[in-house]
Short mmCIF file of C-alpha atoms and ligand atoms in Angstrom, two decimals:
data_model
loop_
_atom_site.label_atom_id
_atom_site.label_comp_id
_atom_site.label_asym_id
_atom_site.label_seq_id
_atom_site.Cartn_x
_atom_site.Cartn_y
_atom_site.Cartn_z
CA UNK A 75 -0.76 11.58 8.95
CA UNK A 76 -0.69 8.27 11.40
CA UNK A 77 0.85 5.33 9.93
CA UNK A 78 -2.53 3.83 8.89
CA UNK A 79 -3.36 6.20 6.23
CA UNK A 80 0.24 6.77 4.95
CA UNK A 81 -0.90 2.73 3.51
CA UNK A 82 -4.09 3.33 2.89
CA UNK A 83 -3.52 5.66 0.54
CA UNK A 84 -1.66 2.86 -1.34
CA UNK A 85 1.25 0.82 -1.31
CA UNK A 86 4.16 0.04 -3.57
CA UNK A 87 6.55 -2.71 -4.08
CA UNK A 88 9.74 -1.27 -4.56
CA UNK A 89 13.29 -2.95 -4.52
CA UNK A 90 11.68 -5.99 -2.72
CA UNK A 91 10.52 -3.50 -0.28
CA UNK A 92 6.47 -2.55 0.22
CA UNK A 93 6.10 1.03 1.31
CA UNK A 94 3.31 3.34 1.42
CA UNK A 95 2.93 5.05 -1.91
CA UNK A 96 4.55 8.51 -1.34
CA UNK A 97 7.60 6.76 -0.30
CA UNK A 98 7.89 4.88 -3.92
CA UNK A 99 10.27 5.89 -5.71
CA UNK A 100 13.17 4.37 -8.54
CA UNK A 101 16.71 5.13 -9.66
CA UNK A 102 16.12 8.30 -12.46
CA UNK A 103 18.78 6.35 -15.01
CA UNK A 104 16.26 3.70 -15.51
CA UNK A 105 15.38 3.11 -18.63
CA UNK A 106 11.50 2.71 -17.75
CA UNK A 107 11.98 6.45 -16.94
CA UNK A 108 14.87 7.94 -19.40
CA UNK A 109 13.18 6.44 -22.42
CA UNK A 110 9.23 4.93 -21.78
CA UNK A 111 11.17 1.38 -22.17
CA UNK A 112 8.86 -0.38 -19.93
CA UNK A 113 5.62 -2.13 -19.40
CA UNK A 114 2.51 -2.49 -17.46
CA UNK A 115 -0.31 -4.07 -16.61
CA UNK A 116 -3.40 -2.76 -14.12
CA UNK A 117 -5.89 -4.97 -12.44
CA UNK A 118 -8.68 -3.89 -10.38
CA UNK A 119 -9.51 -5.15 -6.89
CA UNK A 120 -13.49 -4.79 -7.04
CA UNK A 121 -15.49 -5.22 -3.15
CA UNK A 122 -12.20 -7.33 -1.85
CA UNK A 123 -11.38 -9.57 -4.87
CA UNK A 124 -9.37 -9.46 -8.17
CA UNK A 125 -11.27 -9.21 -11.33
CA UNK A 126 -10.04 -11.71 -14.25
CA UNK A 127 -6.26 -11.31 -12.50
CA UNK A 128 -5.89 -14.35 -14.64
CA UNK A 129 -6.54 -12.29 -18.08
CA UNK A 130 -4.42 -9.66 -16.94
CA UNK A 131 -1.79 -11.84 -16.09
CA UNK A 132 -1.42 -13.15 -19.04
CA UNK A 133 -1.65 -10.07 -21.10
CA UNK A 134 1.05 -8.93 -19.14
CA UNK A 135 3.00 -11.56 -19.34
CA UNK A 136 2.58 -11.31 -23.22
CA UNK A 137 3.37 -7.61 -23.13
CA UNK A 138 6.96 -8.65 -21.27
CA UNK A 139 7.68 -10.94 -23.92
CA UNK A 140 7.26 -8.68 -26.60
CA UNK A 141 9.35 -5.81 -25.65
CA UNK A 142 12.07 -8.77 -24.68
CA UNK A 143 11.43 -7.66 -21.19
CA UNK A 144 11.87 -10.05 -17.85
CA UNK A 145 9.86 -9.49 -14.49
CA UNK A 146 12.11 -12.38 -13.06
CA UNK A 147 9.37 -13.83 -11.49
CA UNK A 148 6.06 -15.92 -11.94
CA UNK A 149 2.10 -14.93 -12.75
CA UNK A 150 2.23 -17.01 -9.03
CA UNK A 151 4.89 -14.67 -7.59
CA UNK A 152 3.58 -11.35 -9.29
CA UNK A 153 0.14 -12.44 -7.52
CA UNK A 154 1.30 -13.03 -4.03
CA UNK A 155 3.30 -9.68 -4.13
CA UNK A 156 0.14 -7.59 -5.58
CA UNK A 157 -1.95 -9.10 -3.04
CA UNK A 158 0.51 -8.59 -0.33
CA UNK A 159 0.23 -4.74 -1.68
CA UNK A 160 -3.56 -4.34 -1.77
CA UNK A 161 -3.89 -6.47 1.57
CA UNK A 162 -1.41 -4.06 3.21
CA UNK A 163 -3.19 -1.12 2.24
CA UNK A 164 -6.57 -2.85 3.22
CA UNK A 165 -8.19 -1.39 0.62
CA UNK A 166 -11.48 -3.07 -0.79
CA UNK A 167 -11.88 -1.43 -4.38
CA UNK A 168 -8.47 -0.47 -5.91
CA UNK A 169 -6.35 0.02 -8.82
CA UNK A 170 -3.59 -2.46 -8.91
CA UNK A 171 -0.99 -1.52 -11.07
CA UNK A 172 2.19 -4.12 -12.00
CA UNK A 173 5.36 -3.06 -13.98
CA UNK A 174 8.50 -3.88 -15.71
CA UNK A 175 11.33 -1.70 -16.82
CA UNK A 176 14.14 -2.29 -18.89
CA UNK A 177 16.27 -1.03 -16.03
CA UNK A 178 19.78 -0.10 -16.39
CA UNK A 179 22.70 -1.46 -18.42
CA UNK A 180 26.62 -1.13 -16.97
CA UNK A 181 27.26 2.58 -16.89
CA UNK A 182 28.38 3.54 -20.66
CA UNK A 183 26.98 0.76 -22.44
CA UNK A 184 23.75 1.46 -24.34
CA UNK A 185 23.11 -2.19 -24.97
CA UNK A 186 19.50 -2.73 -23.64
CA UNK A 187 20.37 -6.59 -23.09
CA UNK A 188 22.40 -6.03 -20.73
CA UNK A 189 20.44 -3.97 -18.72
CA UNK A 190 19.04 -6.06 -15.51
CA UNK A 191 15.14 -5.65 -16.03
CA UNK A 192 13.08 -4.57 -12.97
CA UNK A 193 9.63 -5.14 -11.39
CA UNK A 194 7.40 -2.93 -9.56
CA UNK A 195 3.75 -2.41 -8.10
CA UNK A 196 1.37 -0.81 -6.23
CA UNK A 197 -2.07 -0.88 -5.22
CA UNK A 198 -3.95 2.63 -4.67
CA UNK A 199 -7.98 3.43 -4.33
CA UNK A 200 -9.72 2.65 -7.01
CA UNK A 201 -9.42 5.15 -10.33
CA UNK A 202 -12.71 5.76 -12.01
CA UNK A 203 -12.04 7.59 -15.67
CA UNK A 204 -15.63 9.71 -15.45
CA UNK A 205 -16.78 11.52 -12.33
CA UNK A 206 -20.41 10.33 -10.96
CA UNK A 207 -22.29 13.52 -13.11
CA UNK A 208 -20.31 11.99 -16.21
CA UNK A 209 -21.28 8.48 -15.74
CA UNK A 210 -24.51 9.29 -14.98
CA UNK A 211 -24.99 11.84 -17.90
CA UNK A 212 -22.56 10.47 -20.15
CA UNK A 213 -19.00 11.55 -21.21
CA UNK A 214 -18.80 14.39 -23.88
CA UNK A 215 -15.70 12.81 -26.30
CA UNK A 216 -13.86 14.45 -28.88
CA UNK A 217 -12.37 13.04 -32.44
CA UNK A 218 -8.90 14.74 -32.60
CA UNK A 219 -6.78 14.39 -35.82
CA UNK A 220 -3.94 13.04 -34.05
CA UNK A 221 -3.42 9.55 -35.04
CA UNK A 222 -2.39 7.17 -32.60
CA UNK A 223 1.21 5.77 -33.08
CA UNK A 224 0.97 3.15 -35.84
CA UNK A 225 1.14 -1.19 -34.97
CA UNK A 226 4.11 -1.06 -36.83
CA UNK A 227 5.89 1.19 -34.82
CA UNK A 228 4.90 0.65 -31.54
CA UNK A 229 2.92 -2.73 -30.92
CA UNK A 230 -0.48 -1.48 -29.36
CA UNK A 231 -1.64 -5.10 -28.46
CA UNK A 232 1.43 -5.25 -25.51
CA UNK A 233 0.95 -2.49 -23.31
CA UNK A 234 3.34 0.69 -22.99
CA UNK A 235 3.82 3.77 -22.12
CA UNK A 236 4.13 5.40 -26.12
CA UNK A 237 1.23 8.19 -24.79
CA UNK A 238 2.58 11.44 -26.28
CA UNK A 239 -0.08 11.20 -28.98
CA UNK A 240 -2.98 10.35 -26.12
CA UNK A 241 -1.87 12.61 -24.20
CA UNK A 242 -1.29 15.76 -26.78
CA UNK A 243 -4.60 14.32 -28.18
CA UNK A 244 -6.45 14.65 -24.11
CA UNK A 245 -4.93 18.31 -23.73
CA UNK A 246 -6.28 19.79 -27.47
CA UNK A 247 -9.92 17.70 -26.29
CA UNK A 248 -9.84 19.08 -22.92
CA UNK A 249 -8.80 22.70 -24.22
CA UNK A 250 -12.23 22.58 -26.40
CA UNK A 251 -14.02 21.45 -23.58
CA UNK A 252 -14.85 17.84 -24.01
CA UNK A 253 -13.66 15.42 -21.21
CA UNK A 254 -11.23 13.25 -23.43
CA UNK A 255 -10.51 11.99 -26.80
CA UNK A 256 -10.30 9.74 -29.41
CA UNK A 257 -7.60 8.75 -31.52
CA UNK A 258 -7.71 7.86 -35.60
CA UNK A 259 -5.52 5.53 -37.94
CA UNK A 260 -4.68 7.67 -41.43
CA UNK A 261 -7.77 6.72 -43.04
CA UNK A 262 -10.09 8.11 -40.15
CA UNK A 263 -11.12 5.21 -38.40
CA UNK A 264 -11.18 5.89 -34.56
CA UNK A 265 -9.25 3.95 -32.57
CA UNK A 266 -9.03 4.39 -28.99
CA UNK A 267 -8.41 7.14 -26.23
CA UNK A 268 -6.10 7.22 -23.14
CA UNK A 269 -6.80 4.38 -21.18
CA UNK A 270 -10.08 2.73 -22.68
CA UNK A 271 -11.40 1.15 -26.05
CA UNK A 272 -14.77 2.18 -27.68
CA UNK A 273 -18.04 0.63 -28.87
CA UNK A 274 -21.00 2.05 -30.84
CA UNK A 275 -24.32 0.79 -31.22
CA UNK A 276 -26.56 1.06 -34.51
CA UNK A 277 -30.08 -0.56 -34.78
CA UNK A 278 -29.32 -2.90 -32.10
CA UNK A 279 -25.67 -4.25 -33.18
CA UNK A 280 -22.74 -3.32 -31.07
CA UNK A 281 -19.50 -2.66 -33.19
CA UNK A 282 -15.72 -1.71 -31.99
CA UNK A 283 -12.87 -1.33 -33.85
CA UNK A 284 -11.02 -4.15 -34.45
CA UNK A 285 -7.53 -3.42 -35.43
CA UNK A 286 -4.60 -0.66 -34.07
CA UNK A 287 -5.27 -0.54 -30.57
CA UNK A 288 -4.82 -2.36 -26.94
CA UNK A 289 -7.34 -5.15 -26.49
CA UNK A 290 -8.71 -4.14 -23.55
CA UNK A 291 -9.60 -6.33 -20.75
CA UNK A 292 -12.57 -5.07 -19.98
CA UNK A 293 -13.10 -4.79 -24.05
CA UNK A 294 -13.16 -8.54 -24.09
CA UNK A 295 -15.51 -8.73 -21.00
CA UNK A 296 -18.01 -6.31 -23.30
CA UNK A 297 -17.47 -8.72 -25.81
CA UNK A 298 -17.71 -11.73 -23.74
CA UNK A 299 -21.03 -10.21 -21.83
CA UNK A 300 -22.77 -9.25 -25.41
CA UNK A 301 -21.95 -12.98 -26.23
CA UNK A 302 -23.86 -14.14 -23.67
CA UNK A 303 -26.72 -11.58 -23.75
CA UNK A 304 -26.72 -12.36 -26.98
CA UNK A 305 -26.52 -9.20 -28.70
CA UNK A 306 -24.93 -9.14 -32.44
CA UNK A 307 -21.40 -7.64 -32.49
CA UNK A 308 -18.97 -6.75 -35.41
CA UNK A 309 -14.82 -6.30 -34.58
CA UNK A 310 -14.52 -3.98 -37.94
CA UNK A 311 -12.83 -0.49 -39.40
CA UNK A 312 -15.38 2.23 -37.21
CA UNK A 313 -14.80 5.25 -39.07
CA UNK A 314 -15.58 8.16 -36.98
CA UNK A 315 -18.69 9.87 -39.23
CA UNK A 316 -20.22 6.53 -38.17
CA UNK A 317 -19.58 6.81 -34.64
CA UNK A 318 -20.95 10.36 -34.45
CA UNK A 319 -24.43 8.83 -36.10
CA UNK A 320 -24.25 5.65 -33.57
CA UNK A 321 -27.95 5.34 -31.52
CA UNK A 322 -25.34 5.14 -28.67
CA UNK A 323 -21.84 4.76 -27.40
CA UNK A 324 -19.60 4.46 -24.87
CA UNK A 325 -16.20 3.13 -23.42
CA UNK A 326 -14.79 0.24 -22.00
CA UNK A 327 -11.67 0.74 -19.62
CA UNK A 328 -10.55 -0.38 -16.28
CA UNK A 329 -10.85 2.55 -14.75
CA UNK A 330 -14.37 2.06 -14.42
CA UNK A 331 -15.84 -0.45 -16.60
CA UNK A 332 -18.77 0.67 -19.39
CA UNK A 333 -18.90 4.58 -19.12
CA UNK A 334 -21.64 6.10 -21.61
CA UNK A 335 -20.88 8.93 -23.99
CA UNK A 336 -23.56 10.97 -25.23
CA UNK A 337 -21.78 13.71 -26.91
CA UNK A 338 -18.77 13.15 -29.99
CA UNK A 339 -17.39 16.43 -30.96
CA UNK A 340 -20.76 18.03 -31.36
CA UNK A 341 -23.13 15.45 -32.20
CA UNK A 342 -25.39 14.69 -29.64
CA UNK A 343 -25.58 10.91 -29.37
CA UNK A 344 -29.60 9.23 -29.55
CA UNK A 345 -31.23 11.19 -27.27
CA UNK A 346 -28.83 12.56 -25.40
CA UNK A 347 -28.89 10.38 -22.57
CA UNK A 348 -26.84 6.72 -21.77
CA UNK A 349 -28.87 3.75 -23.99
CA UNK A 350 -30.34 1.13 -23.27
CA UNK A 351 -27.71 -1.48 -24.30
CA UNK A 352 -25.05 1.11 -22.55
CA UNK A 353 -27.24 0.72 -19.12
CA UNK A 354 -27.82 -3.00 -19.47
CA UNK A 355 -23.88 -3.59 -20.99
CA UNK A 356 -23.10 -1.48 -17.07
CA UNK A 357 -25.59 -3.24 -14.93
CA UNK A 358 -24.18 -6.51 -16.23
CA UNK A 359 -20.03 -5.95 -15.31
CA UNK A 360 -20.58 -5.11 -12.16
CA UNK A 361 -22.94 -8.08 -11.65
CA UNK A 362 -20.14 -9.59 -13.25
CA UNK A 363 -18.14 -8.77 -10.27
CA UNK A 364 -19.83 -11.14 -8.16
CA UNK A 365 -19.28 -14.33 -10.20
CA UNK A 366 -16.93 -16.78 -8.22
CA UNK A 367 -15.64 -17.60 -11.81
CA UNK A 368 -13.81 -14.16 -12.62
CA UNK A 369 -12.96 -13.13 -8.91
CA UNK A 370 -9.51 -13.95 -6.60
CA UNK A 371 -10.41 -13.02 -2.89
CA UNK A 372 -8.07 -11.46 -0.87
CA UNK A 373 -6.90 -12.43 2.24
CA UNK A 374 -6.81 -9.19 4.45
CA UNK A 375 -5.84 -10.88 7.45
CA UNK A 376 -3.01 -12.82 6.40
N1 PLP B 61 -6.37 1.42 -24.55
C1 PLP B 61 -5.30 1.93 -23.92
C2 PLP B 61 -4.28 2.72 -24.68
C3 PLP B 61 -5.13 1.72 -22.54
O1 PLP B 61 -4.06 2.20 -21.91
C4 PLP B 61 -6.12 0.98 -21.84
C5 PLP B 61 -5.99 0.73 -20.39
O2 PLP B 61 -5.09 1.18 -19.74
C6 PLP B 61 -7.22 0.48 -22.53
C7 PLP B 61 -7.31 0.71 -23.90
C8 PLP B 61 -8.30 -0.32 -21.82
O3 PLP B 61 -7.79 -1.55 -21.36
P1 PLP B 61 -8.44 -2.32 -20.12
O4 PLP B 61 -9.85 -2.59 -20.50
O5 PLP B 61 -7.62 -3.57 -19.99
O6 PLP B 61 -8.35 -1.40 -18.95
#
């Protein structure tokens, strides 16, 4: 492999260090490793710019504060050293991934305030959650009885890595043959899946749960776009009987935007085939991606 493509295939910031990717690596006694005590943030880089870096920002700077966590540096700093990442790897759609660890306290102490926090990125190619048959088809989901860990445990609002439930929840769906899952608070209400939020759509109204799960990103851009297509929407309880009879659904995630699902458990979903509103809710974030207002160019030459 020439040197090139060991940084095209992504790039890390590691101990104030940028390597390619399959260099990375951190101490094993960190804490962001020994016990999930860490948190993260992902941006995308969409046709050579950030999209709504500022939103993410924030939400990760939120998500620091909440598990008493401290990246030690700015939104300003954490921008210059993700774009030094993605610029390095010269890649023009990628996943851009920022975290912080509670790092290590002294040797023998199990006092996590005095543990010296640390940051870390990287920037790889672009991670779509659905394969091109899947988003054009639409994603066959599965209701699992899992329930996702409860807000008053684990605070799903500031991001983390508390996936034993997703992922326990992704195995049993992918066992049965669906291509993920969603998870359910104790009264039955679906929540979300591993890595995206969810949406139905009944006689023209788009609905999404609105309690018990991360607050997507790209959930608030589906919110912000219906808003200004002006399509009714309702942040409520979705119990999942109703999402089975929804005319359509589908997901909203990062990794990819507004992916249609046309199958939930085995209810086939309107006709079987991606909506209307899911098509039009698609067509519009990636138009989206073009408006100087939610984009940060990067400088590859710099
Ligand atoms: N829910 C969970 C548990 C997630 O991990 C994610 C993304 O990683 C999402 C929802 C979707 O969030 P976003 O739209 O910001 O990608």
């Amino acid at each position: 492999m020439d040197a090139q493509q060991q940084y095209s295939d992504g790039v890390a910031y590691v101990g104030a260090s940028y390597v390619p990717i399959a260099q990375a690596a951190i101490p094993i006694t960190d804490w962001g490793f020994l016990r999930s005590d860490a948190t993260y943030d992902v941006v995308t880089v969409w046709d050579g710019a950030f999209f709504r870096i500022d939103a993410h920002l924030d939400r990760f700077m939120h998500s620091c504060r909440r598990w008493r966590l401290n990246p030690g540096l700015s939104p300003a700093q954490i921008t210059h050293i993700l774009t030094r990442c993605v610029r390095m790897s010269g890649l023009r759609s990628s996943y851009v991934e920022m975290i912080c660890t509670r790092g290590q306290p002294p040797w023998g102490s199990r006092d996590p305030r005095q543990a010296v926090n640390q940051f870390y990125a990287f920037a790889v190619p672009y991670v779509w959650l659905a394969n091109p048959q899947q988003r054009e088809s639409g994603l066959h989901l599965q209701v699992s009885d899992i329930q996702r860990i409860p807000a008053k445990s684990v605070d799903p609002r500031a991001k983390n890595y508390h996936w034993n439930d997703l992922t326990m929840g992704l195995l049993g769906a992918l066992d049965a043959g669906a291509d993920s899952v969603l998870l359910v608070d104790a009264a039955g209400n679906v929540i979300e899946g591993p890595g995206f939020n969810v949406f139905g759509v009944k006689d023209g109204v788009l609905f999404t749960p609105d309690a018990g799960m991360l607050e997507g990103i790209s959930r608030r851009t589906v919110i912000d776009m219906a808003q200004s297509l002006g399509i009714r929407l309702e942040l409520r309880s979705v119990p999942a009987c109703e999402l089975r009879a929804a005319d359509e659904v589908f997901l909203s995630t990062s990794g990819g935007g507004v992916l249609p699902v046309t199958r939930v458990d085995r209810q086939t979903i309107g006709s079987g085939e991606p909506g209307p509103m899911t098509r039009k809710l698609v067509e519009t974030y990636w138009a989206w991606h073009s408006d100087p207002a939610f984009r940060l160019e990067i400088d590859y030459t710099g």
